[in-house]
Amino acid sequence: MTDGTKLVVCATSEDAVNRLAELYRSSIDLIHEQYQAYLKGDEPSDVSKSGVYPLIAVEIPPEQAIHTGRLSLGSIASTNQHATTITQPELFRDYLMGQLEAIRAQFDAKIRVGRSTEAIPLQFALEPYLTADGDRPPSDIQHHFHTPNLMEMNDEIADGGRILRRDGPFPLTLFTAARTDHSLYRLQHYTATSPRHFQKFVLFTNYQRYVDEFVEHARLELQAGRALALVEPGDRITQSMGARNTRSATSPMPQMPAYHLVRPGNMGDTLVNIGIGPSNAKTITDHIAVLRPYSWLMIGHCGALRRTQQLGDYVLAHAYLRDDAVLDEALPTSIPLPTIAEVQLALTEAVRQETGCTENELKTFLRTGTVVTTGDRNWELSFERIAERLNKSRAIAIDMESATIAANGYRYRVPYGTLLCSSDKPLHGEPKLPGMASSFYQDRIGQHLAIALRANTILREEAEKGTLRSRKLRSFDEPLFQ
């Protein structure tokens, strides 16, 4: 668990986070010094004793152990030890403080911080320096320094792989430091924005026109003084006073560009254009999950499957038929995906508020039911093969991302939801054609985005009251940190 360095008991949560930050920074600085010496031709010192991730451990006394859920496995009540490695403590300061304060409020817990035995991979340690200096590690660097170990960067904890293992402390978090670092740098790559800009309420879309509407909305919020900044790909920052930082403005557009409407405490809105397909949906949610958002919602287009639906009608997913296959190994399709009550209510109320309709009118263009997510963009060409399955599922809409995003929300304990807009009716003689699509875009996209942002506002109020995290997403063998 440690390299012999004593774990220090921390009197307060702030003391614990400060010590984590101090140990992490000293490790990063040491690795950088060793690397610079290596570039000058000096043989690096024993890197096995240099830069390691800090470790935090929480001890729950025996009389309170039952409240941690461990007795469900038939354990004798004894002192529970929970521990994890931590990366970039300053980035996660508010999250760490909040989780530790919640633990201290519930348990008579002891919090200890020290050095782990897990080395920080050179690439993760040097990223800030490489970005600034334009340097690249030599090709033989793996012979001299620690490099990323895929055995330490997995979702074993999130997927329950440690549920029957009791060798050492229980996991304190869903993600180890190395797994987190991997995702932080992938986020930078895929979205062209720093992880520090991501907000706690995330929207996913599959069309650029939603991005255009989001940017326009953000600028209005800035003018009204209701937000701190708008961050666009390349970390282009527009602040409320109008100042703009155009760093990296000439960089090419990334695969899944992200836009952040920044509010105090990162309680604003992030919109990511994930493009089309379940693979993209899985990729981006795999990585955003480490930031522990309060919710993520899919807003996009779908094919309406019922004759009574009209183009422009909304679809609120109450269930998902997973025909995308990308998460089948990690989460078998036999596992149900529950709807999250707070999210469903927020989306319904947001539709009502933004449209101004009555309850009876709401039922005419907000349809609830099963959404099918497919990995085949041209599923219509195989309709005869899937018609019976669609019929049995009672599905009302089909798309390529929603069930994937919901499934990963379930895996990573992030409240999820889906509000789609019907852009075509492929089974009833109304395929998506250019003229029809243009009219749909003009009439609905602005309203659709406004509904999603309104839902985020409602969810933000739930989060501030502490009622958003859903217990139905947590198992009987959970890490203490949510």
Tab-separated table of C-alpha atoms in Angstrom:
chain	number	residue	atom	x	y	z
A	1	MET	CA	0.000	0.000	0.000
A	2	THR	CA	2.835	2.390	0.800
A	3	ASP	CA	6.571	2.438	0.285
A	4	GLY	CA	7.298	2.685	3.980
A	5	THR	CA	6.575	6.374	4.258
A	6	LYS	CA	4.182	6.843	7.143
A	7	LEU	CA	0.604	7.755	6.335
A	8	VAL	CA	-0.090	10.963	8.215
A	9	VAL	CA	-3.405	11.444	10.012
A	10	CYS	CA	-5.093	14.637	8.783
A	11	ALA	CA	-7.243	16.581	11.202
A	12	THR	CA	-9.458	18.156	8.527
A	13	SER	CA	-10.503	17.484	4.954
A	14	GLU	CA	-8.612	20.567	3.856
A	15	ASP	CA	-5.442	19.294	5.505
A	16	ALA	CA	-5.837	15.998	3.644
A	17	VAL	CA	-6.282	17.634	0.238
A	18	ASN	CA	-3.408	20.046	0.878
A	19	ARG	CA	-1.103	17.153	1.720
A	20	LEU	CA	-2.230	15.244	-1.382
A	21	ALA	CA	-1.409	18.297	-3.494
A	22	GLU	CA	1.985	18.737	-1.849
A	23	LEU	CA	2.993	15.101	-2.348
A	24	TYR	CA	1.767	15.055	-5.929
A	25	ARG	CA	3.625	18.239	-6.870
A	26	SER	CA	6.860	17.016	-5.294
A	27	SER	CA	6.617	13.773	-7.288
A	28	ILE	CA	5.975	15.622	-10.548
A	29	ASP	CA	8.890	17.978	-9.927
A	30	LEU	CA	11.197	15.078	-9.117
A	31	ILE	CA	10.291	13.208	-12.299
A	32	HIS	CA	10.852	16.348	-14.329
A	33	GLU	CA	14.289	16.871	-12.761
A	34	GLN	CA	15.260	13.257	-13.486
A	35	TYR	CA	14.052	13.572	-17.055
A	36	GLN	CA	16.006	16.770	-17.678
A	37	ALA	CA	19.117	15.122	-16.261
A	38	TYR	CA	18.565	12.130	-18.554
A	39	LEU	CA	18.289	14.405	-21.609
A	40	LYS	CA	21.679	15.863	-20.678
A	41	GLY	CA	23.210	12.392	-20.714
A	42	ASP	CA	23.131	11.651	-16.993
A	43	GLU	CA	21.965	8.229	-15.900
A	44	PRO	CA	18.666	8.748	-14.019
A	45	SER	CA	18.602	7.881	-10.351
A	46	ASP	CA	16.508	4.991	-9.080
A	47	VAL	CA	13.152	5.933	-10.594
A	48	SER	CA	11.415	3.225	-8.572
A	49	LYS	CA	11.855	5.473	-5.542
A	50	SER	CA	10.953	8.753	-7.202
A	51	GLY	CA	7.638	10.006	-8.483
A	52	VAL	CA	4.674	8.083	-7.094
A	53	TYR	CA	1.016	8.947	-6.753
A	54	PRO	CA	-0.145	10.122	-3.328
A	55	LEU	CA	-2.512	7.836	-1.462
A	56	ILE	CA	-5.451	8.635	0.755
A	57	ALA	CA	-6.888	6.116	3.207
A	58	VAL	CA	-10.103	6.302	5.222
A	59	GLU	CA	-10.648	4.121	8.286
A	60	ILE	CA	-14.188	3.378	9.485
A	61	PRO	CA	-14.485	1.997	13.059
A	62	PRO	CA	-16.104	-1.453	13.600
A	63	GLU	CA	-19.288	-0.155	15.230
A	64	GLN	CA	-20.013	1.908	12.091
A	65	ALA	CA	-18.905	-0.667	9.521
A	66	ILE	CA	-22.456	-1.806	8.834
A	67	HIS	CA	-23.221	1.581	7.305
A	68	THR	CA	-20.628	1.063	4.584
A	69	GLY	CA	-22.578	-1.876	3.123
A	70	ARG	CA	-19.835	-4.463	3.626
A	71	LEU	CA	-21.932	-6.767	5.787
A	72	SER	CA	-23.942	-7.720	2.691
A	73	LEU	CA	-21.043	-10.036	1.861
A	74	GLY	CA	-21.244	-11.795	5.213
A	75	SER	CA	-18.238	-10.076	6.764
A	76	ILE	CA	-17.686	-9.816	10.508
A	77	ALA	CA	-17.989	-6.227	11.637
A	78	SER	CA	-14.445	-4.928	11.834
A	79	THR	CA	-12.505	-1.815	11.005
A	80	ASN	CA	-13.024	-0.970	7.350
A	81	GLN	CA	-10.057	0.399	5.427
A	82	HIS	CA	-10.724	2.255	2.180
A	83	ALA	CA	-7.905	3.646	0.064
A	84	THR	CA	-7.070	4.980	-3.369
A	85	THR	CA	-4.339	6.729	-5.288
A	86	ILE	CA	-5.021	10.311	-6.364
A	87	THR	CA	-3.831	12.369	-9.318
A	88	GLN	CA	-3.971	16.136	-9.897
A	89	PRO	CA	-5.476	16.961	-6.486
A	90	GLU	CA	-5.860	20.645	-7.335
A	91	LEU	CA	-8.076	19.817	-10.298
A	92	PHE	CA	-10.264	17.671	-8.047
A	93	ARG	CA	-10.005	19.844	-4.917
A	94	ASP	CA	-13.714	20.715	-4.663
A	95	TYR	CA	-14.746	17.122	-5.365
A	96	LEU	CA	-12.306	15.672	-2.828
A	97	MET	CA	-13.314	18.187	-0.187
A	98	GLY	CA	-17.003	17.459	-0.728
A	99	GLN	CA	-16.578	13.689	-0.541
A	100	LEU	CA	-14.363	13.803	2.542
A	101	GLU	CA	-16.722	16.178	4.331
A	102	ALA	CA	-19.640	13.838	3.581
A	103	ILE	CA	-17.698	10.897	5.031
A	104	ARG	CA	-16.703	12.827	8.125
A	105	ALA	CA	-20.323	13.886	8.647
A	106	GLN	CA	-21.522	10.263	8.540
A	107	PHE	CA	-18.676	8.357	10.181
A	108	ASP	CA	-16.146	8.804	12.944
A	109	ALA	CA	-13.501	8.281	10.265
A	110	LYS	CA	-9.745	8.720	10.353
A	111	ILE	CA	-8.219	10.149	7.184
A	112	ARG	CA	-4.591	9.436	6.393
A	113	VAL	CA	-2.458	10.626	3.492
A	114	GLY	CA	0.941	9.456	2.290
A	115	ARG	CA	2.885	8.067	-0.648
A	116	SER	CA	1.723	5.002	-2.537
A	117	THR	CA	3.916	2.469	-4.334
A	118	GLU	CA	2.339	3.241	-7.728
A	119	ALA	CA	4.709	5.152	-9.985
A	120	ILE	CA	3.434	8.091	-11.993
A	121	PRO	CA	4.056	7.272	-15.676
A	122	LEU	CA	6.525	9.637	-17.290
A	123	GLN	CA	4.090	10.741	-20.002
A	124	PHE	CA	1.465	11.751	-17.457
A	125	ALA	CA	3.999	13.576	-15.321
A	126	LEU	CA	5.588	15.459	-18.207
A	127	GLU	CA	2.468	16.513	-20.106
A	128	PRO	CA	2.420	20.079	-18.670
A	129	TYR	CA	6.099	20.515	-19.533
A	130	LEU	CA	5.842	18.934	-22.985
A	131	THR	CA	2.909	21.172	-23.845
A	132	ALA	CA	4.905	24.233	-22.868
A	133	ASP	CA	8.276	23.266	-24.319
A	134	GLY	CA	7.244	21.350	-27.440
A	135	ASP	CA	9.560	18.536	-26.316
A	136	ARG	CA	9.130	14.826	-27.091
A	137	PRO	CA	10.483	11.917	-25.040
A	138	PRO	CA	13.122	9.762	-26.795
A	139	SER	CA	11.868	6.497	-28.283
A	140	ASP	CA	13.801	4.378	-25.741
A	141	ILE	CA	12.359	6.168	-22.742
A	142	GLN	CA	10.555	3.029	-21.508
A	143	HIS	CA	13.941	1.518	-20.672
A	144	HIS	CA	14.676	4.282	-18.192
A	145	PHE	CA	11.364	5.551	-16.796
A	146	HIS	CA	7.949	4.219	-15.867
A	147	THR	CA	5.436	4.324	-18.708
A	148	PRO	CA	1.644	3.738	-18.595
A	149	ASN	CA	0.700	0.251	-17.428
A	150	LEU	CA	-2.548	-0.954	-18.988
A	151	MET	CA	-3.070	-3.380	-16.092
A	152	GLU	CA	-3.563	-0.359	-13.810
A	153	MET	CA	-5.848	1.585	-16.171
A	154	ASN	CA	-9.100	-0.353	-16.215
A	155	ASP	CA	-12.682	-0.252	-14.968
A	156	GLU	CA	-12.397	-3.208	-12.627
A	157	ILE	CA	-13.791	-1.259	-9.677
A	158	ALA	CA	-16.661	0.367	-11.574
A	159	ASP	CA	-17.654	-2.946	-13.150
A	160	GLY	CA	-17.589	-4.891	-9.877
A	161	GLY	CA	-14.460	-6.885	-10.636
A	162	ARG	CA	-13.225	-6.561	-7.043
A	163	ILE	CA	-16.459	-7.478	-5.315
A	164	LEU	CA	-15.187	-10.858	-4.071
A	165	ARG	CA	-11.574	-9.809	-3.523
A	166	ARG	CA	-10.589	-8.810	-0.023
A	167	ASP	CA	-6.806	-8.505	-0.387
A	168	GLY	CA	-6.035	-5.114	1.072
A	169	PRO	CA	-8.155	-1.988	1.548
A	170	PHE	CA	-11.523	-1.542	-0.130
A	171	PRO	CA	-11.541	0.905	-3.049
A	172	LEU	CA	-12.311	4.461	-1.990
A	173	THR	CA	-13.144	5.640	-5.535
A	174	LEU	CA	-14.355	4.177	-8.815
A	175	PHE	CA	-11.120	5.135	-10.567
A	176	THR	CA	-7.467	4.809	-9.646
A	177	ALA	CA	-5.053	7.656	-10.280
A	178	ALA	CA	-3.622	6.059	-13.433
A	179	ARG	CA	-7.086	5.397	-14.881
A	180	THR	CA	-8.020	9.006	-14.159
A	181	ASP	CA	-4.849	10.401	-15.718
A	182	HIS	CA	-5.441	8.373	-18.860
A	183	SER	CA	-8.918	9.860	-19.265
A	184	LEU	CA	-7.853	13.420	-18.486
A	185	TYR	CA	-5.358	13.439	-21.324
A	186	ARG	CA	-7.738	11.660	-23.712
A	187	LEU	CA	-10.334	14.350	-22.976
A	188	GLN	CA	-7.845	17.022	-23.935
A	189	HIS	CA	-7.171	15.165	-27.182
A	190	TYR	CA	-10.761	14.425	-28.185
A	191	THR	CA	-12.363	17.745	-27.201
A	192	ALA	CA	-9.462	20.226	-27.537
A	193	THR	CA	-10.336	21.726	-24.175
A	194	SER	CA	-8.675	21.291	-20.807
A	195	PRO	CA	-10.467	19.018	-18.315
A	196	ARG	CA	-10.492	21.912	-15.848
A	197	HIS	CA	-13.105	23.664	-18.006
A	198	PHE	CA	-15.642	20.829	-17.921
A	199	GLN	CA	-18.807	21.690	-16.049
A	200	LYS	CA	-20.911	19.430	-13.840
A	201	PHE	CA	-23.909	19.262	-16.199
A	202	VAL	CA	-23.059	17.715	-19.541
A	203	LEU	CA	-25.064	17.650	-22.758
A	204	PHE	CA	-24.237	15.386	-25.689
A	205	THR	CA	-25.428	16.062	-29.200
A	206	ASN	CA	-24.809	14.694	-32.671
A	207	TYR	CA	-25.373	17.833	-34.771
A	208	GLN	CA	-23.335	21.008	-35.221
A	209	ARG	CA	-26.416	23.219	-35.237
A	210	TYR	CA	-26.916	22.564	-31.536
A	211	VAL	CA	-23.395	23.883	-31.009
A	212	ASP	CA	-24.227	27.095	-32.866
A	213	GLU	CA	-27.283	27.604	-30.675
A	214	PHE	CA	-25.272	26.841	-27.529
A	215	VAL	CA	-22.587	29.407	-28.383
A	216	GLU	CA	-25.222	32.058	-29.055
A	217	HIS	CA	-26.961	31.240	-25.768
A	218	ALA	CA	-23.632	31.421	-23.923
A	219	ARG	CA	-22.867	34.873	-25.292
A	220	LEU	CA	-26.252	36.141	-24.133
A	221	GLU	CA	-25.572	34.688	-20.679
A	222	LEU	CA	-22.213	36.453	-20.572
A	223	GLN	CA	-23.733	39.773	-21.613
A	224	ALA	CA	-26.302	39.424	-18.841
A	225	GLY	CA	-23.596	38.593	-16.280
A	226	ARG	CA	-25.087	35.181	-15.509
A	227	ALA	CA	-21.928	33.215	-16.380
A	228	LEU	CA	-18.181	33.601	-15.976
A	229	ALA	CA	-16.893	32.518	-19.380
A	230	LEU	CA	-17.439	30.560	-22.562
A	231	VAL	CA	-14.646	28.105	-23.410
A	232	GLU	CA	-14.420	26.789	-26.971
A	233	PRO	CA	-12.063	24.257	-28.617
A	234	GLY	CA	-8.446	25.313	-28.432
A	235	ASP	CA	-9.197	26.673	-24.935
A	236	ARG	CA	-10.469	29.903	-26.473
A	237	ILE	CA	-11.938	31.790	-23.547
A	238	THR	CA	-14.508	34.557	-23.799
A	239	GLN	CA	-14.998	36.175	-20.419
A	240	SER	CA	-17.987	38.078	-19.118
A	241	MET	CA	-16.201	41.400	-19.590
A	242	GLY	CA	-15.570	40.661	-23.265
A	243	ALA	CA	-11.857	39.843	-23.061
A	244	ARG	CA	-10.853	36.913	-25.228
A	245	ASN	CA	-7.928	34.523	-25.102
A	246	THR	CA	-7.320	33.058	-28.557
A	247	ARG	CA	-4.647	30.538	-27.571
A	248	SER	CA	-4.547	27.613	-30.011
A	249	ALA	CA	-7.252	29.245	-32.105
A	250	THR	CA	-5.647	27.939	-35.303
A	251	SER	CA	-5.691	24.301	-34.145
A	252	PRO	CA	-7.740	21.911	-36.289
A	253	MET	CA	-11.220	20.993	-35.053
A	254	PRO	CA	-11.013	17.918	-32.781
A	255	GLN	CA	-12.994	14.716	-33.160
A	256	MET	CA	-15.538	15.624	-30.464
A	257	PRO	CA	-15.351	19.382	-29.778
A	258	ALA	CA	-16.529	20.596	-26.381
A	259	TYR	CA	-17.989	23.959	-25.342
A	260	HIS	CA	-18.262	25.064	-21.727
A	261	LEU	CA	-20.504	27.736	-20.250
A	262	VAL	CA	-18.609	28.285	-17.020
A	263	ARG	CA	-20.360	29.103	-13.750
A	264	PRO	CA	-18.916	29.331	-10.217
A	265	GLY	CA	-17.806	25.967	-8.846
A	266	ASN	CA	-17.953	24.456	-12.357
A	267	MET	CA	-21.722	24.239	-11.939
A	268	GLY	CA	-22.379	25.365	-15.506
A	269	ASP	CA	-23.122	23.528	-18.738
A	270	THR	CA	-20.848	21.588	-21.085
A	271	LEU	CA	-21.950	20.633	-24.598
A	272	VAL	CA	-20.006	18.000	-26.541
A	273	ASN	CA	-20.672	17.319	-30.212
A	274	ILE	CA	-19.919	13.591	-30.203
A	275	GLY	CA	-20.816	13.069	-33.848
A	276	ILE	CA	-22.681	9.967	-34.929
A	277	GLY	CA	-22.393	6.464	-33.551
A	278	PRO	CA	-22.287	4.410	-30.349
A	279	SER	CA	-18.507	4.052	-30.432
A	280	ASN	CA	-18.067	7.808	-30.029
A	281	ALA	CA	-20.716	7.816	-27.294
A	282	LYS	CA	-18.826	5.174	-25.322
A	283	THR	CA	-15.437	6.800	-25.883
A	284	ILE	CA	-16.351	10.219	-24.566
A	285	THR	CA	-18.382	8.988	-21.578
A	286	ASP	CA	-15.578	6.590	-20.578
A	287	HIS	CA	-13.413	9.653	-20.054
A	288	ILE	CA	-15.838	12.319	-18.788
A	289	ALA	CA	-16.884	9.900	-16.031
A	290	VAL	CA	-13.640	10.500	-14.110
A	291	LEU	CA	-14.665	14.151	-13.648
A	292	ARG	CA	-17.747	12.964	-11.690
A	293	PRO	CA	-20.391	15.159	-13.343
A	294	TYR	CA	-23.758	15.507	-11.671
A	295	SER	CA	-25.603	14.405	-14.819
A	296	TRP	CA	-25.301	13.850	-18.547
A	297	LEU	CA	-28.100	14.098	-21.073
A	298	MET	CA	-28.379	13.122	-24.724
A	299	ILE	CA	-30.131	15.640	-26.960
A	300	GLY	CA	-30.237	14.802	-30.638
A	301	HIS	CA	-32.341	13.519	-33.473
A	302	CYS	CA	-34.114	10.220	-33.900
A	303	GLY	CA	-36.274	8.333	-36.301
A	304	ALA	CA	-39.887	8.173	-35.075
A	305	LEU	CA	-41.325	4.654	-35.312
A	306	ARG	CA	-45.039	5.340	-34.717
A	307	ARG	CA	-47.493	6.637	-37.285
A	308	THR	CA	-49.041	9.019	-34.747
A	309	GLN	CA	-45.762	10.852	-34.174
A	310	GLN	CA	-45.065	14.038	-36.067
A	311	LEU	CA	-41.789	15.518	-37.249
A	312	GLY	CA	-40.510	17.800	-34.499
A	313	ASP	CA	-42.200	15.848	-31.690
A	314	TYR	CA	-40.036	15.111	-28.662
A	315	VAL	CA	-39.179	11.654	-27.344
A	316	LEU	CA	-38.364	11.133	-23.659
A	317	ALA	CA	-36.716	7.750	-23.205
A	318	HIS	CA	-38.256	5.654	-20.431
A	319	ALA	CA	-36.407	2.503	-21.516
A	320	TYR	CA	-33.624	1.505	-23.897
A	321	LEU	CA	-33.232	-1.359	-26.348
A	322	ARG	CA	-29.464	-1.767	-26.724
A	323	ASP	CA	-28.679	-2.921	-30.253
A	324	ASP	CA	-25.370	-1.050	-30.432
A	325	ALA	CA	-23.244	-3.896	-28.930
A	326	VAL	CA	-20.300	-1.714	-27.865
A	327	LEU	CA	-20.844	-2.241	-24.121
A	328	ASP	CA	-22.210	-5.780	-24.168
A	329	GLU	CA	-19.096	-7.301	-22.618
A	330	ALA	CA	-18.834	-4.776	-19.812
A	331	LEU	CA	-22.582	-4.569	-19.185
A	332	PRO	CA	-24.659	-7.459	-20.579
A	333	THR	CA	-27.937	-6.478	-22.215
A	334	SER	CA	-29.745	-8.609	-19.606
A	335	ILE	CA	-28.966	-5.864	-17.055
A	336	PRO	CA	-31.832	-3.323	-16.993
A	337	LEU	CA	-31.113	0.394	-17.216
A	338	PRO	CA	-33.435	2.158	-14.753
A	339	THR	CA	-34.706	5.621	-15.501
A	340	ILE	CA	-33.581	8.295	-13.040
A	341	ALA	CA	-36.670	9.935	-11.565
A	342	GLU	CA	-35.046	13.330	-10.951
A	343	VAL	CA	-33.842	13.501	-14.554
A	344	GLN	CA	-37.154	12.382	-16.053
A	345	LEU	CA	-39.088	14.937	-14.026
A	346	ALA	CA	-36.620	17.700	-14.884
A	347	LEU	CA	-36.856	17.017	-18.620
A	348	THR	CA	-40.662	16.854	-18.532
A	349	GLU	CA	-40.938	20.075	-16.554
A	350	ALA	CA	-38.424	21.768	-18.861
A	351	VAL	CA	-40.528	20.873	-21.917
A	352	ARG	CA	-43.610	22.277	-20.217
A	353	GLN	CA	-41.885	25.514	-19.218
A	354	GLU	CA	-40.191	26.162	-22.553
A	355	THR	CA	-43.247	25.386	-24.684
A	356	GLY	CA	-45.818	26.915	-22.343
A	357	CYS	CA	-48.210	24.054	-23.000
A	358	THR	CA	-50.796	22.564	-20.692
A	359	GLU	CA	-50.539	19.012	-19.351
A	360	ASN	CA	-52.948	17.733	-21.980
A	361	GLU	CA	-51.114	19.545	-24.768
A	362	LEU	CA	-47.827	18.133	-23.499
A	363	LYS	CA	-48.985	14.620	-24.312
A	364	THR	CA	-49.517	15.509	-27.954
A	365	PHE	CA	-45.862	16.143	-28.756
A	366	LEU	CA	-43.840	14.644	-25.876
A	367	ARG	CA	-43.878	10.886	-26.290
A	368	THR	CA	-42.419	8.578	-23.639
A	369	GLY	CA	-41.315	5.029	-24.318
A	370	THR	CA	-38.491	2.792	-25.473
A	371	VAL	CA	-35.647	4.147	-27.596
A	372	VAL	CA	-33.650	1.735	-29.740
A	373	THR	CA	-29.951	2.466	-30.204
A	374	THR	CA	-28.365	0.757	-33.192
A	375	GLY	CA	-24.816	0.559	-34.477
A	376	ASP	CA	-26.062	0.374	-38.082
A	377	ARG	CA	-26.624	3.773	-39.678
A	378	ASN	CA	-28.457	2.085	-42.558
A	379	TRP	CA	-30.726	-0.098	-40.451
A	380	GLU	CA	-33.623	0.686	-42.794
A	381	LEU	CA	-31.988	-1.517	-45.420
A	382	SER	CA	-32.307	-4.477	-43.040
A	383	PHE	CA	-35.793	-3.699	-41.775
A	384	GLU	CA	-37.188	-7.133	-42.588
A	385	ARG	CA	-34.582	-8.686	-40.276
A	386	ILE	CA	-35.286	-6.417	-37.291
A	387	ALA	CA	-38.991	-5.629	-37.738
A	388	GLU	CA	-40.208	-8.272	-35.296
A	389	ARG	CA	-37.735	-7.172	-32.616
A	390	LEU	CA	-38.759	-3.528	-32.982
A	391	ASN	CA	-42.401	-4.535	-32.731
A	392	LYS	CA	-41.924	-6.654	-29.603
A	393	SER	CA	-39.935	-3.911	-27.877
A	394	ARG	CA	-42.778	-1.385	-28.374
A	395	ALA	CA	-40.047	1.070	-29.384
A	396	ILE	CA	-41.111	4.567	-30.375
A	397	ALA	CA	-37.795	5.908	-31.688
A	398	ILE	CA	-34.405	4.811	-32.978
A	399	ASP	CA	-31.014	6.525	-32.824
A	400	MET	CA	-27.309	5.659	-32.546
A	401	GLU	CA	-26.129	7.048	-29.201
A	402	SER	CA	-28.750	7.271	-26.441
A	403	ALA	CA	-28.665	3.751	-24.979
A	404	THR	CA	-24.866	3.754	-25.042
A	405	ILE	CA	-24.740	6.981	-23.038
A	406	ALA	CA	-27.359	5.648	-20.616
A	407	ALA	CA	-25.484	2.357	-20.199
A	408	ASN	CA	-22.247	4.145	-19.368
A	409	GLY	CA	-24.114	6.451	-17.006
A	410	TYR	CA	-25.329	3.333	-15.239
A	411	ARG	CA	-21.814	1.816	-15.141
A	412	TYR	CA	-20.196	4.963	-13.819
A	413	ARG	CA	-23.015	6.041	-11.468
A	414	VAL	CA	-23.751	9.272	-13.376
A	415	PRO	CA	-27.463	10.212	-13.589
A	416	TYR	CA	-28.476	10.075	-17.255
A	417	GLY	CA	-31.394	10.911	-19.501
A	418	THR	CA	-32.440	11.264	-23.126
A	419	LEU	CA	-34.624	13.810	-24.881
A	420	LEU	CA	-34.690	13.363	-28.648
A	421	CYS	CA	-36.476	15.170	-31.440
A	422	SER	CA	-38.131	13.266	-34.291
A	423	SER	CA	-36.462	14.308	-37.534
A	424	ASP	CA	-37.926	11.615	-39.798
A	425	LYS	CA	-40.410	8.730	-39.931
A	426	PRO	CA	-38.606	6.096	-41.993
A	427	LEU	CA	-41.303	3.427	-41.510
A	428	HIS	CA	-44.121	5.679	-42.628
A	429	GLY	CA	-42.981	7.277	-45.858
A	430	GLU	CA	-41.157	10.266	-44.386
A	431	PRO	CA	-37.400	9.626	-44.611
A	432	LYS	CA	-34.977	12.414	-43.784
A	433	LEU	CA	-34.643	14.475	-46.977
A	434	PRO	CA	-32.745	17.779	-47.366
A	435	GLY	CA	-35.762	20.106	-47.643
A	436	MET	CA	-37.632	18.431	-44.817
A	437	ALA	CA	-34.546	18.483	-42.611
A	438	SER	CA	-33.891	22.187	-43.153
A	439	SER	CA	-37.422	23.087	-42.089
A	440	PHE	CA	-37.123	20.869	-39.021
A	441	TYR	CA	-33.797	22.384	-38.018
A	442	GLN	CA	-35.138	25.909	-38.268
A	443	ASP	CA	-38.217	25.184	-36.172
A	444	ARG	CA	-36.950	22.945	-33.410
A	445	ILE	CA	-33.237	23.057	-32.593
A	446	GLY	CA	-33.300	26.311	-30.647
A	447	GLN	CA	-36.249	25.156	-28.566
A	448	HIS	CA	-34.731	21.708	-28.039
A	449	LEU	CA	-31.493	23.152	-26.677
A	450	ALA	CA	-33.407	25.602	-24.478
A	451	ILE	CA	-35.320	22.670	-22.981
A	452	ALA	CA	-32.091	20.807	-22.214
A	453	LEU	CA	-30.533	23.862	-20.580
A	454	ARG	CA	-33.705	24.437	-18.566
A	455	ALA	CA	-33.539	20.812	-17.402
A	456	ASN	CA	-29.949	21.409	-16.311
A	457	THR	CA	-31.106	24.391	-14.278
A	458	ILE	CA	-33.650	22.194	-12.492
A	459	LEU	CA	-31.036	19.486	-11.923
A	460	ARG	CA	-28.616	22.100	-10.621
A	461	GLU	CA	-31.138	22.958	-7.906
A	462	GLU	CA	-31.422	19.263	-7.034
A	463	ALA	CA	-27.632	18.960	-6.828
A	464	GLU	CA	-27.362	21.985	-4.560
A	465	LYS	CA	-29.898	20.352	-2.227
A	466	GLY	CA	-27.916	17.113	-2.326
A	467	THR	CA	-30.784	15.093	-3.796
A	468	LEU	CA	-29.526	14.346	-7.318
A	469	ARG	CA	-27.208	11.385	-6.782
A	470	SER	CA	-29.405	8.341	-7.308
A	471	ARG	CA	-29.125	5.382	-4.917
A	472	LYS	CA	-30.378	3.054	-7.636
A	473	LEU	CA	-27.055	3.512	-9.423
A	474	ARG	CA	-25.042	2.301	-6.433
A	475	SER	CA	-24.439	-1.357	-5.650
A	476	PHE	CA	-24.172	-3.053	-2.252
A	477	ASP	CA	-20.364	-3.003	-2.514
A	478	GLU	CA	-19.650	0.596	-3.426
A	479	PRO	CA	-16.593	2.803	-2.926
A	480	LEU	CA	-17.259	5.519	-0.346
A	481	PHE	CA	-16.710	8.315	-2.867
A	482	GLN	CA	-19.654	8.882	-5.211
